[in-house]
Amino acid sequence: APLCIDELSVIRNLAFSLPFGYRLYVKDHPSAFALPTTDFYRQVADLPNVKFISSTENTKLLIKRILESPLWGLFFIVNEWDG
């Protein structure tokens, strides 16, 4: 997984690969919140089709809402790494 080590590059590549009008939603794992630098968050926020989801949002509920939605054009990243 060496291509996935740089989270900013992964987010940028996914965002630029989406069709026009689609958004990428990014959510930190609660235990990883604020571990990346402020510059990381700024660079992600500057991407036009990327939106942050609060790290305190219930991930299972978010996924449930996505699966119940008639719109499957939603991509969702959850950083679920331990450590």
PDB file of N, CA, C and O in Angstrom:
ATOM      1  N   ALA A   1       0.800  -1.203   0.000  1.00  0.00           N
ATOM      2  CA  ALA A   1       0.000   0.000   0.000  1.00  0.00           C
ATOM      3  C   ALA A   1       0.840   1.263   0.000  1.00  0.00           C
ATOM      4  O   ALA A   1       0.417   2.260   0.529  1.00  0.00           O
ATOM      5  N   PRO A   2       2.030   1.273  -0.594  1.00  0.00           N
ATOM      6  CA  PRO A   2       2.836   2.487  -0.569  1.00  0.00           C
ATOM      7  C   PRO A   2       2.165   3.674  -1.248  1.00  0.00           C
ATOM      8  O   PRO A   2       2.438   4.815  -0.915  1.00  0.00           O
ATOM      9  N   LEU A   3       1.269   3.415  -2.187  1.00  0.00           N
ATOM     10  CA  LEU A   3       0.608   4.520  -2.873  1.00  0.00           C
ATOM     11  C   LEU A   3      -0.444   5.192  -1.996  1.00  0.00           C
ATOM     12  O   LEU A   3      -0.935   6.256  -2.324  1.00  0.00           O
ATOM     13  N   CYS A   4      -0.796   4.570  -0.888  1.00  0.00           N
ATOM     14  CA  CYS A   4      -1.846   5.108  -0.020  1.00  0.00           C
ATOM     15  C   CYS A   4      -1.307   5.681   1.284  1.00  0.00           C
ATOM     16  O   CYS A   4      -2.070   6.006   2.177  1.00  0.00           O
ATOM     17  N   ILE A   5      -0.009   5.806   1.410  1.00  0.00           N
ATOM     18  CA  ILE A   5       0.575   6.316   2.647  1.00  0.00           C
ATOM     19  C   ILE A   5       0.331   7.813   2.790  1.00  0.00           C
ATOM     20  O   ILE A   5       0.025   8.296   3.860  1.00  0.00           O
ATOM     21  N   ASP A   6       0.448   8.547   1.716  1.00  0.00           N
ATOM     22  CA  ASP A   6       0.256   9.998   1.737  1.00  0.00           C
ATOM     23  C   ASP A   6      -1.243  10.295   1.602  1.00  0.00           C
ATOM     24  O   ASP A   6      -1.789  10.290   0.503  1.00  0.00           O
ATOM     25  N   GLU A   7      -1.908  10.544   2.723  1.00  0.00           N
ATOM     26  CA  GLU A   7      -3.354  10.742   2.714  1.00  0.00           C
ATOM     27  C   GLU A   7      -3.781  11.920   1.844  1.00  0.00           C
ATOM     28  O   GLU A   7      -4.814  11.854   1.176  1.00  0.00           O
ATOM     29  N   LEU A   8      -3.001  12.987   1.850  1.00  0.00           N
ATOM     30  CA  LEU A   8      -3.354  14.149   1.034  1.00  0.00           C
ATOM     31  C   LEU A   8      -3.372  13.781  -0.450  1.00  0.00           C
ATOM     32  O   LEU A   8      -4.291  14.160  -1.173  1.00  0.00           O
ATOM     33  N   SER A   9      -2.399  13.010  -0.887  1.00  0.00           N
ATOM     34  CA  SER A   9      -2.367  12.593  -2.289  1.00  0.00           C
ATOM     35  C   SER A   9      -3.546  11.685  -2.628  1.00  0.00           C
ATOM     36  O   SER A   9      -4.133  11.803  -3.704  1.00  0.00           O
ATOM     37  N   VAL A  10      -3.896  10.798  -1.719  1.00  0.00           N
ATOM     38  CA  VAL A  10      -5.040   9.906  -1.953  1.00  0.00           C
ATOM     39  C   VAL A  10      -6.315  10.734  -2.079  1.00  0.00           C
ATOM     40  O   VAL A  10      -7.111  10.544  -3.008  1.00  0.00           O
ATOM     41  N   ILE A  11      -6.517  11.673  -1.166  1.00  0.00           N
ATOM     42  CA  ILE A  11      -7.709  12.524  -1.201  1.00  0.00           C
ATOM     43  C   ILE A  11      -7.733  13.342  -2.489  1.00  0.00           C
ATOM     44  O   ILE A  11      -8.760  13.426  -3.172  1.00  0.00           O
ATOM     45  N   ARG A  12      -6.599  13.938  -2.825  1.00  0.00           N
ATOM     46  CA  ARG A  12      -6.515  14.753  -4.047  1.00  0.00           C
ATOM     47  C   ARG A  12      -6.811  13.900  -5.286  1.00  0.00           C
ATOM     48  O   ARG A  12      -7.590  14.297  -6.148  1.00  0.00           O
ATOM     49  N   ASN A  13      -6.216  12.717  -5.366  1.00  0.00           N
ATOM     50  CA  ASN A  13      -6.436  11.844  -6.528  1.00  0.00           C
ATOM     51  C   ASN A  13      -7.898  11.416  -6.628  1.00  0.00           C
ATOM     52  O   ASN A  13      -8.467  11.400  -7.731  1.00  0.00           O
ATOM     53  N   LEU A  14      -8.502  11.054  -5.514  1.00  0.00           N
ATOM     54  CA  LEU A  14      -9.919  10.680  -5.535  1.00  0.00           C
ATOM     55  C   LEU A  14     -10.790  11.864  -5.950  1.00  0.00           C
ATOM     56  O   LEU A  14     -11.693  11.721  -6.779  1.00  0.00           O
ATOM     57  N   ALA A  15     -10.522  13.023  -5.371  1.00  0.00           N
ATOM     58  CA  ALA A  15     -11.326  14.212  -5.679  1.00  0.00           C
ATOM     59  C   ALA A  15     -11.247  14.563  -7.163  1.00  0.00           C
ATOM     60  O   ALA A  15     -12.268  14.859  -7.788  1.00  0.00           O
ATOM     61  N   PHE A  16     -10.054  14.503  -7.731  1.00  0.00           N
ATOM     62  CA  PHE A  16      -9.899  14.867  -9.142  1.00  0.00           C
ATOM     63  C   PHE A  16     -10.372  13.772 -10.090  1.00  0.00           C
ATOM     64  O   PHE A  16     -10.521  14.001 -11.279  1.00  0.00           O
ATOM     65  N   SER A  17     -10.632  12.587  -9.556  1.00  0.00           N
ATOM     66  CA  SER A  17     -11.125  11.483 -10.382  1.00  0.00           C
ATOM     67  C   SER A  17     -12.659  11.436 -10.437  1.00  0.00           C
ATOM     68  O   SER A  17     -13.220  10.695 -11.243  1.00  0.00           O
ATOM     69  N   LEU A  18     -13.300  12.199  -9.578  1.00  0.00           N
ATOM     70  CA  LEU A  18     -14.762  12.181  -9.538  1.00  0.00           C
ATOM     71  C   LEU A  18     -15.350  12.914 -10.740  1.00  0.00           C
ATOM     72  O   LEU A  18     -14.788  13.904 -11.209  1.00  0.00           O
ATOM     73  N   PRO A  19     -16.498  12.451 -11.208  1.00  0.00           N
ATOM     74  CA  PRO A  19     -17.179  13.185 -12.277  1.00  0.00           C
ATOM     75  C   PRO A  19     -17.594  14.575 -11.795  1.00  0.00           C
ATOM     76  O   PRO A  19     -17.783  14.796 -10.593  1.00  0.00           O
ATOM     77  N   PHE A  20     -17.760  15.491 -12.734  1.00  0.00           N
ATOM     78  CA  PHE A  20     -18.171  16.856 -12.405  1.00  0.00           C
ATOM     79  C   PHE A  20     -19.468  16.828 -11.601  1.00  0.00           C
ATOM     80  O   PHE A  20     -20.398  16.089 -11.912  1.00  0.00           O
ATOM     81  N   GLY A  21     -19.509  17.609 -10.537  1.00  0.00           N
ATOM     82  CA  GLY A  21     -20.701  17.704  -9.717  1.00  0.00           C
ATOM     83  C   GLY A  21     -20.725  16.772  -8.523  1.00  0.00           C
ATOM     84  O   GLY A  21     -21.608  16.865  -7.680  1.00  0.00           O
ATOM     85  N   TYR A  22     -19.760  15.866  -8.431  1.00  0.00           N
ATOM     86  CA  TYR A  22     -19.688  14.935  -7.307  1.00  0.00           C
ATOM     87  C   TYR A  22     -18.769  15.513  -6.239  1.00  0.00           C
ATOM     88  O   TYR A  22     -17.869  16.293  -6.533  1.00  0.00           O
ATOM     89  N   ARG A  23     -19.002  15.114  -4.996  1.00  0.00           N
ATOM     90  CA  ARG A  23     -18.171  15.569  -3.885  1.00  0.00           C
ATOM     91  C   ARG A  23     -17.576  14.379  -3.152  1.00  0.00           C
ATOM     92  O   ARG A  23     -18.172  13.313  -3.080  1.00  0.00           O
ATOM     93  N   LEU A  24     -16.423  14.622  -2.582  1.00  0.00           N
ATOM     94  CA  LEU A  24     -15.761  13.638  -1.735  1.00  0.00           C
ATOM     95  C   LEU A  24     -15.886  14.133  -0.299  1.00  0.00           C
ATOM     96  O   LEU A  24     -15.523  15.269   0.006  1.00  0.00           O
ATOM     97  N   TYR A  25     -16.419  13.290   0.576  1.00  0.00           N
ATOM     98  CA  TYR A  25     -16.561  13.640   1.986  1.00  0.00           C
ATOM     99  C   TYR A  25     -15.475  12.929   2.775  1.00  0.00           C
ATOM    100  O   TYR A  25     -15.286  11.728   2.641  1.00  0.00           O
ATOM    101  N   VAL A  26     -14.764  13.691   3.601  1.00  0.00           N
ATOM    102  CA  VAL A  26     -13.625  13.177   4.357  1.00  0.00           C
ATOM    103  C   VAL A  26     -13.922  13.318   5.851  1.00  0.00           C
ATOM    104  O   VAL A  26     -14.329  14.383   6.307  1.00  0.00           O
ATOM    105  N   LYS A  27     -13.701  12.236   6.583  1.00  0.00           N
ATOM    106  CA  LYS A  27     -13.935  12.241   8.028  1.00  0.00           C
ATOM    107  C   LYS A  27     -12.739  11.623   8.732  1.00  0.00           C
ATOM    108  O   LYS A  27     -12.350  10.507   8.428  1.00  0.00           O
ATOM    109  N   ASP A  28     -12.166  12.352   9.666  1.00  0.00           N
ATOM    110  CA  ASP A  28     -11.095  11.800  10.494  1.00  0.00           C
ATOM    111  C   ASP A  28     -11.665  10.777  11.459  1.00  0.00           C
ATOM    112  O   ASP A  28     -12.798  10.900  11.922  1.00  0.00           O
ATOM    113  N   HIS A  29     -10.851   9.786  11.774  1.00  0.00           N
ATOM    114  CA  HIS A  29     -11.195   8.907  12.890  1.00  0.00           C
ATOM    115  C   HIS A  29     -11.096   9.763  14.147  1.00  0.00           C
ATOM    116  O   HIS A  29     -10.173  10.576  14.278  1.00  0.00           O
ATOM    117  N   PRO A  30     -12.029   9.627  15.093  1.00  0.00           N
ATOM    118  CA  PRO A  30     -11.998  10.492  16.284  1.00  0.00           C
ATOM    119  C   PRO A  30     -10.659  10.500  17.018  1.00  0.00           C
ATOM    120  O   PRO A  30     -10.228  11.530  17.511  1.00  0.00           O
ATOM    121  N   SER A  31      -9.977   9.362  17.067  1.00  0.00           N
ATOM    122  CA  SER A  31      -8.697   9.333  17.778  1.00  0.00           C
ATOM    123  C   SER A  31      -7.572   9.969  16.974  1.00  0.00           C
ATOM    124  O   SER A  31      -6.504  10.241  17.513  1.00  0.00           O
ATOM    125  N   ALA A  32      -7.808  10.221  15.683  1.00  0.00           N
ATOM    126  CA  ALA A  32      -6.780  10.827  14.840  1.00  0.00           C
ATOM    127  C   ALA A  32      -7.034  12.312  14.602  1.00  0.00           C
ATOM    128  O   ALA A  32      -6.249  12.968  13.933  1.00  0.00           O
ATOM    129  N   PHE A  33      -8.120  12.841  15.152  1.00  0.00           N
ATOM    130  CA  PHE A  33      -8.470  14.236  14.930  1.00  0.00           C
ATOM    131  C   PHE A  33      -7.322  15.152  15.330  1.00  0.00           C
ATOM    132  O   PHE A  33      -6.744  15.008  16.401  1.00  0.00           O
ATOM    133  N   ALA A  34      -6.986  16.054  14.441  1.00  0.00           N
ATOM    134  CA  ALA A  34      -5.956  17.077  14.642  1.00  0.00           C
ATOM    135  C   ALA A  34      -4.535  16.518  14.651  1.00  0.00           C
ATOM    136  O   ALA A  34      -3.598  17.236  14.942  1.00  0.00           O
ATOM    137  N   LEU A  35      -4.351  15.247  14.316  1.00  0.00           N
ATOM    138  CA  LEU A  35      -2.987  14.727  14.192  1.00  0.00           C
ATOM    139  C   LEU A  35      -2.288  15.269  12.947  1.00  0.00           C
ATOM    140  O   LEU A  35      -1.117  15.615  13.019  1.00  0.00           O
ATOM    141  N   PRO A  36      -2.987  15.363  11.819  1.00  0.00           N
ATOM    142  CA  PRO A  36      -2.328  15.997  10.676  1.00  0.00           C
ATOM    143  C   PRO A  36      -2.095  17.480  10.972  1.00  0.00           C
ATOM    144  O   PRO A  36      -2.741  18.077  11.848  1.00  0.00           O
ATOM    145  N   THR A  37      -1.227  18.073  10.207  1.00  0.00           N
ATOM    146  CA  THR A  37      -0.910  19.485  10.408  1.00  0.00           C
ATOM    147  C   THR A  37      -2.072  20.370   9.959  1.00  0.00           C
ATOM    148  O   THR A  37      -2.937  19.950   9.182  1.00  0.00           O
ATOM    149  N   THR A  38      -2.063  21.597  10.430  1.00  0.00           N
ATOM    150  CA  THR A  38      -3.054  22.577   9.989  1.00  0.00           C
ATOM    151  C   THR A  38      -2.962  22.766   8.486  1.00  0.00           C
ATOM    152  O   THR A  38      -3.979  22.940   7.809  1.00  0.00           O
ATOM    153  N   ASP A  39      -1.761  22.704   7.951  1.00  0.00           N
ATOM    154  CA  ASP A  39      -1.561  22.842   6.512  1.00  0.00           C
ATOM    155  C   ASP A  39      -2.269  21.720   5.749  1.00  0.00           C
ATOM    156  O   ASP A  39      -2.850  21.954   4.686  1.00  0.00           O
ATOM    157  N   PHE A  40      -2.248  20.499   6.281  1.00  0.00           N
ATOM    158  CA  PHE A  40      -2.953  19.388   5.654  1.00  0.00           C
ATOM    159  C   PHE A  40      -4.442  19.712   5.532  1.00  0.00           C
ATOM    160  O   PHE A  40      -5.037  19.576   4.475  1.00  0.00           O
ATOM    161  N   TYR A  41      -5.056  20.141   6.642  1.00  0.00           N
ATOM    162  CA  TYR A  41      -6.484  20.463   6.632  1.00  0.00           C
ATOM    163  C   TYR A  41      -6.782  21.615   5.666  1.00  0.00           C
ATOM    164  O   TYR A  41      -7.799  21.598   4.972  1.00  0.00           O
ATOM    165  N   ARG A  42      -5.901  22.608   5.618  1.00  0.00           N
ATOM    166  CA  ARG A  42      -6.103  23.736   4.709  1.00  0.00           C
ATOM    167  C   ARG A  42      -6.053  23.275   3.262  1.00  0.00           C
ATOM    168  O   ARG A  42      -6.896  23.658   2.447  1.00  0.00           O
ATOM    169  N   GLN A  43      -5.068  22.422   2.941  1.00  0.00           N
ATOM    170  CA  GLN A  43      -4.943  21.939   1.561  1.00  0.00           C
ATOM    171  C   GLN A  43      -6.147  21.103   1.145  1.00  0.00           C
ATOM    172  O   GLN A  43      -6.627  21.216   0.027  1.00  0.00           O
ATOM    173  N   VAL A  44      -6.652  20.282   2.050  1.00  0.00           N
ATOM    174  CA  VAL A  44      -7.842  19.485   1.744  1.00  0.00           C
ATOM    175  C   VAL A  44      -9.052  20.410   1.579  1.00  0.00           C
ATOM    176  O   VAL A  44      -9.831  20.273   0.636  1.00  0.00           O
ATOM    177  N   ALA A  45      -9.199  21.366   2.482  1.00  0.00           N
ATOM    178  CA  ALA A  45     -10.332  22.295   2.419  1.00  0.00           C
ATOM    179  C   ALA A  45     -10.306  23.144   1.153  1.00  0.00           C
ATOM    180  O   ALA A  45     -11.361  23.572   0.675  1.00  0.00           O
ATOM    181  N   ASP A  46      -9.134  23.367   0.595  1.00  0.00           N
ATOM    182  CA  ASP A  46      -9.006  24.167  -0.626  1.00  0.00           C
ATOM    183  C   ASP A  46      -9.437  23.407  -1.882  1.00  0.00           C
ATOM    184  O   ASP A  46      -9.633  24.012  -2.928  1.00  0.00           O
ATOM    185  N   LEU A  47      -9.574  22.095  -1.783  1.00  0.00           N
ATOM    186  CA  LEU A  47     -10.030  21.326  -2.942  1.00  0.00           C
ATOM    187  C   LEU A  47     -11.511  21.637  -3.159  1.00  0.00           C
ATOM    188  O   LEU A  47     -12.305  21.571  -2.226  1.00  0.00           O
ATOM    189  N   PRO A  48     -11.894  21.978  -4.387  1.00  0.00           N
ATOM    190  CA  PRO A  48     -13.247  22.491  -4.616  1.00  0.00           C
ATOM    191  C   PRO A  48     -14.382  21.502  -4.374  1.00  0.00           C
ATOM    192  O   PRO A  48     -15.490  21.908  -4.049  1.00  0.00           O
ATOM    193  N   ASN A  49     -14.133  20.227  -4.494  1.00  0.00           N
ATOM    194  CA  ASN A  49     -15.220  19.254  -4.349  1.00  0.00           C
ATOM    195  C   ASN A  49     -15.022  18.325  -3.156  1.00  0.00           C
ATOM    196  O   ASN A  49     -15.523  17.214  -3.142  1.00  0.00           O
ATOM    197  N   VAL A  50     -14.302  18.813  -2.136  1.00  0.00           N
ATOM    198  CA  VAL A  50     -14.068  18.018  -0.932  1.00  0.00           C
ATOM    199  C   VAL A  50     -14.675  18.747   0.258  1.00  0.00           C
ATOM    200  O   VAL A  50     -14.488  19.944   0.425  1.00  0.00           O
ATOM    201  N   LYS A  51     -15.411  17.997   1.057  1.00  0.00           N
ATOM    202  CA  LYS A  51     -16.028  18.554   2.262  1.00  0.00           C
ATOM    203  C   LYS A  51     -15.637  17.683   3.447  1.00  0.00           C
ATOM    204  O   LYS A  51     -15.566  16.471   3.347  1.00  0.00           O
ATOM    205  N   PHE A  52     -15.384  18.342   4.582  1.00  0.00           N
ATOM    206  CA  PHE A  52     -15.085  17.604   5.806  1.00  0.00           C
ATOM    207  C   PHE A  52     -16.374  17.248   6.529  1.00  0.00           C
ATOM    208  O   PHE A  52     -17.338  18.010   6.519  1.00  0.00           O
ATOM    209  N   ILE A  53     -16.360  16.091   7.163  1.00  0.00           N
ATOM    210  CA  ILE A  53     -17.408  15.678   8.078  1.00  0.00           C
ATOM    211  C   ILE A  53     -16.772  15.668   9.456  1.00  0.00           C
ATOM    212  O   ILE A  53     -15.649  15.194   9.629  1.00  0.00           O
ATOM    213  N   SER A  54     -17.476  16.173  10.435  1.00  0.00           N
ATOM    214  CA  SER A  54     -16.944  16.238  11.791  1.00  0.00           C
ATOM    215  C   SER A  54     -16.509  14.856  12.272  1.00  0.00           C
ATOM    216  O   SER A  54     -17.193  13.857  12.039  1.00  0.00           O
ATOM    217  N   SER A  55     -15.396  14.814  12.960  1.00  0.00           N
ATOM    218  CA  SER A  55     -14.891  13.534  13.482  1.00  0.00           C
ATOM    219  C   SER A  55     -15.807  12.965  14.552  1.00  0.00           C
ATOM    220  O   SER A  55     -15.719  11.789  14.893  1.00  0.00           O
ATOM    221  N   THR A  56     -16.719  13.784  15.074  1.00  0.00           N
ATOM    222  CA  THR A  56     -17.641  13.312  16.105  1.00  0.00           C
ATOM    223  C   THR A  56     -18.932  12.722  15.519  1.00  0.00           C
ATOM    224  O   THR A  56     -19.735  12.165  16.265  1.00  0.00           O
ATOM    225  N   GLU A  57     -19.106  12.841  14.212  1.00  0.00           N
ATOM    226  CA  GLU A  57     -20.297  12.260  13.582  1.00  0.00           C
ATOM    227  C   GLU A  57     -20.265  10.739  13.723  1.00  0.00           C
ATOM    228  O   GLU A  57     -19.211  10.124  13.653  1.00  0.00           O
ATOM    229  N   ASN A  58     -21.426  10.149  13.896  1.00  0.00           N
ATOM    230  CA  ASN A  58     -21.555   8.706  14.035  1.00  0.00           C
ATOM    231  C   ASN A  58     -21.357   8.049  12.663  1.00  0.00           C
ATOM    232  O   ASN A  58     -22.189   8.202  11.768  1.00  0.00           O
ATOM    233  N   THR A  59     -20.258   7.326  12.496  1.00  0.00           N
ATOM    234  CA  THR A  59     -19.913   6.719  11.211  1.00  0.00           C
ATOM    235  C   THR A  59     -20.964   5.716  10.757  1.00  0.00           C
ATOM    236  O   THR A  59     -21.351   5.699   9.589  1.00  0.00           O
ATOM    237  N   LYS A  60     -21.430   4.889  11.666  1.00  0.00           N
ATOM    238  CA  LYS A  60     -22.434   3.881  11.292  1.00  0.00           C
ATOM    239  C   LYS A  60     -23.720   4.539  10.814  1.00  0.00           C
ATOM    240  O   LYS A  60     -24.343   4.086   9.852  1.00  0.00           O
ATOM    241  N   LEU A  61     -24.120   5.627  11.455  1.00  0.00           N
ATOM    242  CA  LEU A  61     -25.318   6.338  11.032  1.00  0.00           C
ATOM    243  C   LEU A  61     -25.107   7.001   9.664  1.00  0.00           C
ATOM    244  O   LEU A  61     -26.009   6.985   8.823  1.00  0.00           O
ATOM    245  N   LEU A  62     -23.931   7.561   9.439  1.00  0.00           N
ATOM    246  CA  LEU A  62     -23.626   8.159   8.132  1.00  0.00           C
ATOM    247  C   LEU A  62     -23.713   7.115   7.026  1.00  0.00           C
ATOM    248  O   LEU A  62     -24.321   7.354   5.969  1.00  0.00           O
ATOM    249  N   ILE A  63     -23.125   5.956   7.253  1.00  0.00           N
ATOM    250  CA  ILE A  63     -23.153   4.890   6.249  1.00  0.00           C
ATOM    251  C   ILE A  63     -24.588   4.422   6.028  1.00  0.00           C
ATOM    252  O   ILE A  63     -25.010   4.203   4.888  1.00  0.00           O
ATOM    253  N   LYS A  64     -25.355   4.305   7.095  1.00  0.00           N
ATOM    254  CA  LYS A  64     -26.762   3.903   6.970  1.00  0.00           C
ATOM    255  C   LYS A  64     -27.516   4.895   6.094  1.00  0.00           C
ATOM    256  O   LYS A  64     -28.281   4.506   5.209  1.00  0.00           O
ATOM    257  N   ARG A  65     -27.306   6.190   6.328  1.00  0.00           N
ATOM    258  CA  ARG A  65     -27.973   7.223   5.520  1.00  0.00           C
ATOM    259  C   ARG A  65     -27.556   7.130   4.055  1.00  0.00           C
ATOM    260  O   ARG A  65     -28.372   7.304   3.156  1.00  0.00           O
ATOM    261  N   ILE A  66     -26.274   6.892   3.823  1.00  0.00           N
ATOM    262  CA  ILE A  66     -25.785   6.776   2.449  1.00  0.00           C
ATOM    263  C   ILE A  66     -26.446   5.588   1.757  1.00  0.00           C
ATOM    264  O   ILE A  66     -26.915   5.689   0.626  1.00  0.00           O
ATOM    265  N   LEU A  67     -26.494   4.442   2.445  1.00  0.00           N
ATOM    266  CA  LEU A  67     -27.070   3.241   1.846  1.00  0.00           C
ATOM    267  C   LEU A  67     -28.568   3.374   1.603  1.00  0.00           C
ATOM    268  O   LEU A  67     -29.110   2.742   0.701  1.00  0.00           O
ATOM    269  N   GLU A  68     -29.246   4.190   2.399  1.00  0.00           N
ATOM    270  CA  GLU A  68     -30.675   4.407   2.221  1.00  0.00           C
ATOM    271  C   GLU A  68     -30.981   5.476   1.178  1.00  0.00           C
ATOM    272  O   GLU A  68     -32.117   5.614   0.753  1.00  0.00           O
ATOM    273  N   SER A  69     -29.972   6.227   0.786  1.00  0.00           N
ATOM    274  CA  SER A  69     -30.173   7.316  -0.164  1.00  0.00           C
ATOM    275  C   SER A  69     -30.320   6.780  -1.583  1.00  0.00           C
ATOM    276  O   SER A  69     -29.636   5.841  -1.982  1.00  0.00           O
ATOM    277  N   PRO A  70     -31.217   7.382  -2.371  1.00  0.00           N
ATOM    278  CA  PRO A  70     -31.325   6.974  -3.775  1.00  0.00           C
ATOM    279  C   PRO A  70     -30.143   7.473  -4.611  1.00  0.00           C
ATOM    280  O   PRO A  70     -29.971   7.068  -5.746  1.00  0.00           O
ATOM    281  N   LEU A  71     -29.341   8.328  -4.030  1.00  0.00           N
ATOM    282  CA  LEU A  71     -28.185   8.893  -4.742  1.00  0.00           C
ATOM    283  C   LEU A  71     -26.932   8.116  -4.375  1.00  0.00           C
ATOM    284  O   LEU A  71     -26.415   8.245  -3.275  1.00  0.00           O
ATOM    285  N   TRP A  72     -26.439   7.320  -5.300  1.00  0.00           N
ATOM    286  CA  TRP A  72     -25.230   6.540  -5.027  1.00  0.00           C
ATOM    287  C   TRP A  72     -23.990   7.260  -5.502  1.00  0.00           C
ATOM    288  O   TRP A  72     -22.925   6.686  -5.574  1.00  0.00           O
ATOM    289  N   GLY A  73     -24.089   8.538  -5.831  1.00  0.00           N
ATOM    290  CA  GLY A  73     -22.935   9.297  -6.303  1.00  0.00           C
ATOM    291  C   GLY A  73     -22.143   9.912  -5.178  1.00  0.00           C
ATOM    292  O   GLY A  73     -21.510  10.925  -5.353  1.00  0.00           O
ATOM    293  N   LEU A  74     -22.174   9.304  -4.024  1.00  0.00           N
ATOM    294  CA  LEU A  74     -21.482   9.840  -2.865  1.00  0.00           C
ATOM    295  C   LEU A  74     -20.317   8.940  -2.517  1.00  0.00           C
ATOM    296  O   LEU A  74     -20.475   7.752  -2.341  1.00  0.00           O
ATOM    297  N   PHE A  75     -19.141   9.502  -2.428  1.00  0.00           N
ATOM    298  CA  PHE A  75     -17.962   8.751  -2.014  1.00  0.00           C
ATOM    299  C   PHE A  75     -17.636   9.163  -0.593  1.00  0.00           C
ATOM    300  O   PHE A  75     -17.808  10.295  -0.205  1.00  0.00           O
ATOM    301  N   PHE A  76     -17.151   8.219   0.147  1.00  0.00           N
ATOM    302  CA  PHE A  76     -16.979   8.432   1.573  1.00  0.00           C
ATOM    303  C   PHE A  76     -15.677   7.804   2.028  1.00  0.00           C
ATOM    304  O   PHE A  76     -15.433   6.645   1.749  1.00  0.00           O
ATOM    305  N   ILE A  77     -14.850   8.566   2.677  1.00  0.00           N
ATOM    306  CA  ILE A  77     -13.604   8.019   3.206  1.00  0.00           C
ATOM    307  C   ILE A  77     -13.649   8.128   4.717  1.00  0.00           C
ATOM    308  O   ILE A  77     -13.987   9.160   5.263  1.00  0.00           O
ATOM    309  N   VAL A  78     -13.309   7.059   5.357  1.00  0.00           N
ATOM    310  CA  VAL A  78     -13.192   7.065   6.800  1.00  0.00           C
ATOM    311  C   VAL A  78     -11.790   6.575   7.141  1.00  0.00           C
ATOM    312  O   VAL A  78     -11.379   5.514   6.713  1.00  0.00           O
ATOM    313  N   ASN A  79     -11.069   7.378   7.845  1.00  0.00           N
ATOM    314  CA  ASN A  79      -9.719   6.991   8.242  1.00  0.00           C
ATOM    315  C   ASN A  79      -9.850   6.134   9.496  1.00  0.00           C
ATOM    316  O   ASN A  79     -10.042   6.647  10.583  1.00  0.00           O
ATOM    317  N   GLU A  80      -9.772   4.832   9.344  1.00  0.00           N
ATOM    318  CA  GLU A  80      -9.980   3.904  10.453  1.00  0.00           C
ATOM    319  C   GLU A  80      -8.677   3.205  10.836  1.00  0.00           C
ATOM    320  O   GLU A  80      -8.625   1.996  10.911  1.00  0.00           O
ATOM    321  N   TRP A  81      -7.644   3.964  11.062  1.00  0.00           N
ATOM    322  CA  TRP A  81      -6.394   3.313  11.426  1.00  0.00           C
ATOM    323  C   TRP A  81      -6.190   3.403  12.927  1.00  0.00           C
ATOM    324  O   TRP A  81      -6.575   4.373  13.546  1.00  0.00           O
ATOM    325  N   ASP A  82      -5.650   2.359  13.487  1.00  0.00           N
ATOM    326  CA  ASP A  82      -5.390   2.321  14.928  1.00  0.00           C
ATOM    327  C   ASP A  82      -3.914   2.551  15.161  1.00  0.00           C
ATOM    328  O   ASP A  82      -3.106   1.702  14.857  1.00  0.00           O
ATOM    329  N   GLY A  83      -3.593   3.662  15.718  1.00  0.00           N
ATOM    330  CA  GLY A  83      -2.210   3.838  16.085  1.00  0.00           C
ATOM    331  C   GLY A  83      -1.605   4.983  15.462  1.00  0.00           C
ATOM    332  O   GLY A  83      -0.592   5.421  15.477  1.00  0.00           O
TER     333      GLY A  83
END
